[in-house]
XYZ file of C-alpha atoms in Angstrom:
441
model
C -10.892 77.861 44.800
C -9.776 77.001 48.324
C -8.780 73.606 47.007
C -6.521 75.212 44.374
C -4.920 77.469 46.997
C -4.248 74.405 49.195
C -2.701 72.540 46.274
C -0.497 75.480 45.349
C 0.702 75.796 48.940
C 1.449 72.081 49.045
C 3.452 72.275 45.828
C 5.488 75.216 47.170
C 6.183 73.393 50.443
C 7.332 70.304 48.564
C 9.573 72.359 46.291
C 11.173 74.041 49.282
C 11.615 70.693 51.020
C 13.271 69.219 47.916
C 15.504 72.268 47.530
C 16.550 72.132 51.204
C 17.239 68.396 51.024
C 19.394 68.701 47.905
C 21.355 71.640 49.293
C 22.016 69.916 52.590
C 23.012 66.654 50.911
C 25.646 68.427 48.833
C 26.888 70.171 51.965
C 27.164 66.811 53.735
C 29.029 65.021 50.959
C 31.444 67.891 50.308
C 32.067 68.582 53.999
C 32.646 64.929 54.982
C 34.863 64.451 51.921
C 37.024 67.408 52.889
C 37.071 66.395 56.555
C 38.452 62.928 55.819
C 40.857 64.234 53.182
C 42.302 66.688 55.723
C 42.445 63.958 58.380
C 44.484 61.787 55.977
C 46.843 64.687 55.273
C 47.522 65.055 59.006
C 47.768 61.286 59.501
C 50.178 60.522 56.662
C 52.581 63.390 57.261
C 54.425 61.278 59.820
C 55.313 58.554 57.295
C 56.194 61.145 54.653
C 58.906 62.733 56.789
C 60.028 59.621 58.706
C 63.574 59.613 57.187
C 64.143 63.176 58.397
C 62.822 62.306 61.865
C 65.356 59.498 61.988
C 68.249 61.750 61.042
C 67.243 64.774 63.111
C 65.747 63.289 66.290
C 67.506 59.929 66.163
C 64.357 57.843 65.749
C 65.294 54.288 64.782
C 63.608 52.065 62.221
C 62.559 49.722 65.042
C 60.921 52.616 66.922
C 59.165 53.673 63.752
C 57.888 50.154 63.107
C 56.737 49.751 66.692
C 54.946 53.093 66.582
C 53.167 52.081 63.388
C 51.905 48.841 64.983
C 50.733 50.648 68.113
C 49.054 53.241 65.913
C 46.922 50.587 64.184
C 45.862 49.097 67.527
C 44.981 52.419 69.136
C 43.210 53.555 65.992
C 41.045 50.407 65.984
C 40.175 50.714 69.685
C 39.243 54.370 69.281
C 37.143 53.597 66.221
C 35.150 51.036 68.175
C 34.537 53.179 71.257
C 33.725 56.323 69.278
C 31.302 54.328 67.135
C 29.075 53.805 70.136
C 29.198 57.522 70.923
C 28.449 58.492 67.322
C 24.999 56.926 67.518
C 24.044 59.224 70.395
C 25.852 62.434 69.390
C 25.156 64.469 66.261
C 27.937 64.268 63.607
C 27.838 68.065 63.560
C 28.857 68.178 67.224
C 31.609 65.565 66.873
C 33.595 66.451 63.757
C 34.679 70.024 64.468
C 36.088 69.243 67.953
C 37.887 66.166 66.552
C 39.539 68.299 63.886
C 40.581 70.915 66.408
C 42.266 68.287 68.579
C 44.017 66.787 65.511
C 45.265 70.257 64.624
C 46.725 70.740 68.124
C 48.369 67.302 68.107
C 49.837 67.891 64.634
C 51.385 71.105 65.875
C 52.631 69.203 68.933
C 54.385 66.631 66.729
C 56.063 69.470 64.847
C 57.238 70.977 68.131
C 58.658 67.689 69.469
C 62.334 67.789 70.447
C 62.869 64.134 71.359
C 61.710 60.723 70.226
C 59.619 60.035 73.352
C 57.546 63.163 72.915
C 57.271 62.570 69.173
C 55.914 59.021 69.500
C 53.618 59.950 72.381
C 51.990 62.653 70.240
C 51.802 60.219 67.309
C 49.935 57.688 69.474
C 47.542 60.427 70.644
C 46.961 61.218 66.981
C 45.878 57.586 66.434
C 43.283 57.822 69.191
C 41.715 61.041 67.861
C 41.922 59.994 64.204
C 40.067 56.800 65.100
C 37.112 58.900 66.221
C 36.682 60.544 62.822
C 34.988 57.958 60.623
C 32.003 56.764 62.750
C 30.223 60.183 62.767
C 30.839 60.456 59.041
C 29.357 56.995 58.486
C 26.389 58.084 60.584
C 25.860 61.195 58.430
C 26.090 59.268 55.166
C 23.553 56.715 56.400
C 21.146 59.495 57.467
C 21.212 61.638 54.334
C 21.432 59.026 51.549
C 18.995 56.116 51.201
C 19.929 52.502 50.554
C 19.159 52.356 46.810
C 21.419 55.350 46.055
C 23.927 55.159 48.912
C 26.475 53.054 47.044
C 27.123 55.770 44.461
C 27.405 58.559 47.021
C 29.584 56.423 49.258
C 31.864 55.631 46.321
C 32.389 59.330 45.696
C 33.153 59.986 49.354
C 35.448 56.967 49.601
C 37.956 58.541 47.182
C 38.837 60.987 49.990
C 41.192 58.226 51.216
C 43.113 58.313 47.945
C 43.052 62.115 47.601
C 44.325 62.614 51.171
C 46.892 59.849 50.831
C 48.222 61.427 47.618
C 48.270 65.013 48.940
C 50.048 64.214 52.216
C 53.519 63.406 50.757
C 53.178 66.231 48.190
C 52.410 68.812 50.861
C 55.133 67.497 53.171
C 57.729 67.424 50.404
C 56.684 70.872 49.138
C 56.896 72.688 52.463
C 60.177 71.005 53.378
C 61.679 71.892 49.996
C 60.497 75.504 50.475
C 61.468 75.998 54.131
C 64.108 73.344 54.727
C 62.359 72.516 58.032
C 60.603 69.140 58.571
C 58.518 70.693 61.379
C 56.600 72.718 58.791
C 55.324 69.414 57.376
C 53.257 69.194 60.579
C 52.541 72.890 61.154
C 50.996 73.365 57.687
C 48.579 70.406 58.042
C 47.734 71.746 61.509
C 46.648 75.045 59.956
C 44.709 73.298 57.174
C 42.936 71.085 59.751
C 42.029 74.072 61.908
C 40.459 75.804 58.925
C 38.535 72.671 58.041
C 37.266 72.490 61.650
C 35.682 75.927 61.183
C 34.136 74.889 57.858
C 32.772 71.686 59.388
C 31.194 73.633 62.225
C 29.456 75.880 59.702
C 28.346 73.427 57.007
C 27.911 70.062 58.781
C 24.354 69.097 59.703
C 22.700 66.682 62.070
C 20.025 64.266 60.886
C 17.373 65.347 58.339
C 14.822 65.219 61.126
C 16.836 67.701 63.185
C 16.678 70.071 60.205
C 12.864 69.789 59.983
C 12.964 67.328 57.092
C 11.479 63.826 56.731
C 13.560 60.665 56.890
C 15.550 60.167 53.708
C 13.713 56.914 52.932
C 10.417 58.790 52.957
C 11.766 61.672 50.891
C 13.210 59.320 48.218
C 10.301 56.888 48.556
C 12.963 54.201 48.739
C 11.302 50.881 49.542
C 14.599 49.294 50.609
C 15.348 52.080 53.066
C 11.808 52.091 54.380
C 12.134 48.348 54.963
C 15.287 48.944 57.016
C 13.474 51.622 59.021
C 10.478 49.363 59.618
C 12.716 46.525 60.834
C 14.543 48.822 63.285
C 12.816 49.008 66.660
C 12.479 52.419 68.260
C 13.198 53.667 71.788
C 15.952 51.087 72.428
C 18.806 51.732 74.801
C 22.274 51.872 73.289
C 23.262 48.495 74.721
C 20.050 46.722 73.653
C 20.343 48.109 70.140
C 24.010 47.163 69.927
C 23.417 43.632 71.264
C 20.245 42.873 69.281
C 21.136 44.312 65.901
C 24.941 44.252 65.827
C 26.638 42.003 68.395
C 24.404 38.976 67.656
C 24.072 39.637 63.926
C 25.836 36.853 61.947
C 25.852 38.956 58.770
C 27.875 41.686 60.447
C 30.346 39.243 61.932
C 30.882 37.458 58.611
C 31.279 40.838 56.907
C 33.802 41.915 59.532
C 35.704 38.693 58.907
C 35.691 39.345 55.168
C 36.876 42.869 55.688
C 39.643 41.574 57.970
C 40.844 39.397 55.088
C 40.768 42.406 52.750
C 42.814 44.482 55.172
C 45.473 41.805 55.488
C 45.876 41.463 51.706
C 45.833 45.238 51.204
C 48.446 45.924 53.891
C 50.736 43.120 52.671
C 50.543 44.589 49.182
C 51.312 48.090 50.395
C 54.109 47.177 52.810
C 55.812 44.098 51.372
C 55.649 44.288 47.581
C 58.569 46.706 47.324
C 60.622 44.586 49.762
C 59.991 41.427 47.738
C 60.792 42.846 44.341
C 63.912 44.693 45.518
C 65.349 41.973 47.790
C 64.287 38.843 45.924
C 64.169 39.845 42.272
C 66.742 42.647 42.261
C 64.455 45.356 40.912
C 65.331 49.011 41.533
C 63.288 51.048 44.016
C 61.494 53.200 41.447
C 60.352 50.235 39.351
C 59.200 48.323 42.453
C 57.295 51.292 43.821
C 55.544 51.736 40.506
C 53.684 48.463 41.105
C 52.205 49.940 44.275
C 51.200 53.023 42.304
C 49.338 50.825 39.829
C 47.693 49.104 42.760
C 46.468 52.433 44.161
C 45.214 53.635 40.779
C 43.222 50.415 40.448
C 41.908 51.073 43.949
C 40.451 54.406 42.880
C 38.594 52.740 39.993
C 37.399 49.883 42.209
C 36.153 52.166 44.948
C 34.364 54.479 42.506
C 32.807 51.805 40.339
C 31.656 49.367 43.027
C 29.064 51.595 44.658
C 27.397 52.581 41.395
C 27.470 48.980 40.118
C 25.901 47.661 43.336
C 23.168 50.349 43.098
C 22.371 50.069 39.416
C 23.113 46.461 38.440
C 22.468 44.585 41.703
C 19.659 46.711 43.220
C 21.803 47.783 46.194
C 22.881 44.196 46.952
C 26.343 44.837 48.362
C 27.230 41.177 48.995
C 26.760 39.862 45.447
C 28.784 42.822 44.183
C 31.537 42.032 46.693
C 31.651 38.429 45.441
C 32.219 39.611 41.877
C 35.097 41.872 42.926
C 36.603 39.122 45.082
C 36.839 36.952 41.990
C 38.519 39.889 40.226
C 40.986 40.024 43.128
C 41.820 36.325 42.859
C 42.265 36.689 39.088
C 44.778 39.501 39.678
C 46.684 37.447 42.259
C 46.897 34.453 39.924
C 48.000 36.806 37.156
C 50.915 38.055 39.310
C 52.130 34.501 39.895
C 51.978 33.727 36.160
C 53.510 36.948 34.827
C 56.045 37.788 37.553
C 58.978 36.869 35.322
C 57.423 37.482 31.948
C 56.365 41.107 31.384
C 56.429 44.298 33.423
C 53.388 45.613 31.549
C 51.275 42.518 32.310
C 52.504 42.477 35.910
C 51.540 46.146 36.348
C 48.123 45.405 34.910
C 47.712 42.553 37.415
C 48.518 44.895 40.320
C 46.002 47.351 38.897
C 43.408 44.541 38.893
C 44.327 43.596 42.485
C 43.752 47.238 43.474
C 40.295 47.112 41.934
C 39.565 43.839 43.689
C 40.770 45.143 47.081
C 39.306 48.621 47.391
C 35.864 47.738 45.991
C 35.102 45.077 48.656
C 36.669 47.273 51.334
C 34.236 50.049 50.492
C 31.235 47.746 50.122
C 31.895 45.811 53.323
C 31.807 49.086 55.266
C 28.558 50.073 53.531
C 26.964 46.632 53.857
C 27.716 46.478 57.575
C 26.005 49.851 58.072
C 22.926 48.656 56.212
C 22.786 45.304 58.021
C 22.613 47.056 61.380
C 19.869 49.100 63.062
C 18.915 52.279 61.151
C 20.360 54.230 64.114
C 23.360 51.961 64.589
C 25.696 53.058 61.778
C 28.293 54.418 64.177
C 28.357 51.376 66.443
C 28.510 48.939 63.506
C 31.279 50.930 61.872
C 33.160 51.133 65.147
C 32.995 47.385 65.663
C 34.248 46.779 62.142
C 37.075 49.255 62.522
C 38.123 47.911 65.889
C 38.560 44.417 64.476
C 39.685 44.967 60.913
C 42.609 47.131 61.914
C 43.932 44.010 63.563
C 44.320 42.887 59.956
C 46.709 45.762 59.331
C 48.713 44.768 62.397
C 48.735 41.096 61.325
C 50.328 42.139 58.070
C 53.382 43.432 59.940
C 55.375 41.320 62.360
C 53.455 38.030 61.721
C 54.151 38.244 57.990
C 57.827 38.974 58.712
C 57.962 35.893 60.953
C 56.202 33.810 58.289
C 58.665 34.945 55.654
C 61.665 34.231 57.874
C 60.438 30.744 58.799
C 58.884 29.526 55.578
C 60.097 31.915 52.890
C 58.005 33.868 50.420
C 56.215 30.712 49.313
C 54.814 30.510 52.852
C 53.558 34.107 52.599
C 51.923 33.440 49.235
C 50.253 30.301 50.640
C 48.815 32.296 53.539
C 47.455 34.932 51.147
C 45.845 32.173 49.059
C 44.112 30.720 52.132
C 42.914 34.197 53.150
C 41.480 34.768 49.667
C 39.575 31.468 49.907
C 38.181 32.445 53.323
C 37.129 35.812 51.917
C 35.081 34.218 49.121
C 33.612 31.587 51.492
C 32.432 34.198 53.993
C 30.916 36.346 51.257
C 28.938 33.367 49.902
C 27.785 32.578 53.453
C 26.493 36.165 53.859
C 24.517 35.909 50.628
C 22.800 32.728 51.833
C 22.136 33.899 55.409
C 20.739 37.284 54.423
C 17.789 35.673 52.621
C 16.257 34.468 55.875
C 17.944 36.309 58.719
C 15.876 38.445 61.096
C 17.204 40.024 64.332
C 15.920 38.557 67.573
C 13.408 40.867 69.215
C 12.769 38.938 72.433
């Protein structure tokens, strides 16, 4: 009889544990999704109202371009430094303060009366925005195990697209309603402040801090348990960073691959319209539609890649990346072939390029987290972000110089070389991962 009572108690405890885990996991995914969506709304408002800032405050196109380049650099530096902090501070304690500061800065941009103040606040926004992703990456690595993480990460990753789509709609809507461009910053400031409160309420620390077992144990995920077993405990931040991240060839190759992805993505976003309008004489609406098809393909690529890597490749991110890289190259070749033949086929090719860009971008971020120490998600993400945003900067002035000196054929040649390097580095990762073990001496 005592045995039956013990068994019944054990069953009730396990049911409660399962219920708590599921509830917290949904809180984490919804909260982090909303946090990053709101951060994107605040971040992209500047670009959405840039023409009005030029006419009202006298900001020049050169100043705007310079600010954009500085933004990428500051964002990358902040992402790296905050990544180290994220591995020692609970995501719950980081996200709400970050959102509050973003809210204040957004209001400050709206209150700016001259270009100097405006651009100073915009650069401050870059620093704080750069601190947002590492704690989110930490939370996703803590609450979802390796064999299922791709699917959950794919869902979360669409927050980029949702936020990027909402930002211009909100900005345009409030300006059309009020006639005041400043409201395009005040409204996101209010939204961000509300989200800060929600994050403080619903965000959680690690499962262990909530009295729950490690997610690998709860899911009985052999792949996650293997990561945990290979991650030494009681290491200092510097030793962990050096041993599992800084000297890890897989992470460096993945960062290099992601750098290539960022260059191709930014060139597509920033230069496609210029090329088709200036070189081929297309109108602005038709040229912009190609970028829209690119973004739509990106949503499909980001959503599908995580589930495919989980279900078809047993959570092998690198082999999945290689498949999507080949899709990317096929789309690029298709553009070259169809550029003067058919708008429909050309649009389809840009859709395919979007799939081939956003899928590896998502999987590189996830693979780098999983290649690091189990407690090093923030630092690994920070290192990746600090370097790969150089790719965004490289797609600006250097591409302009390349186009001026060697024409568009020179730009296309550079993109072809970058695509080759991307595939080569991905293949190298697949080979190295089979035998690589971190040095423990």
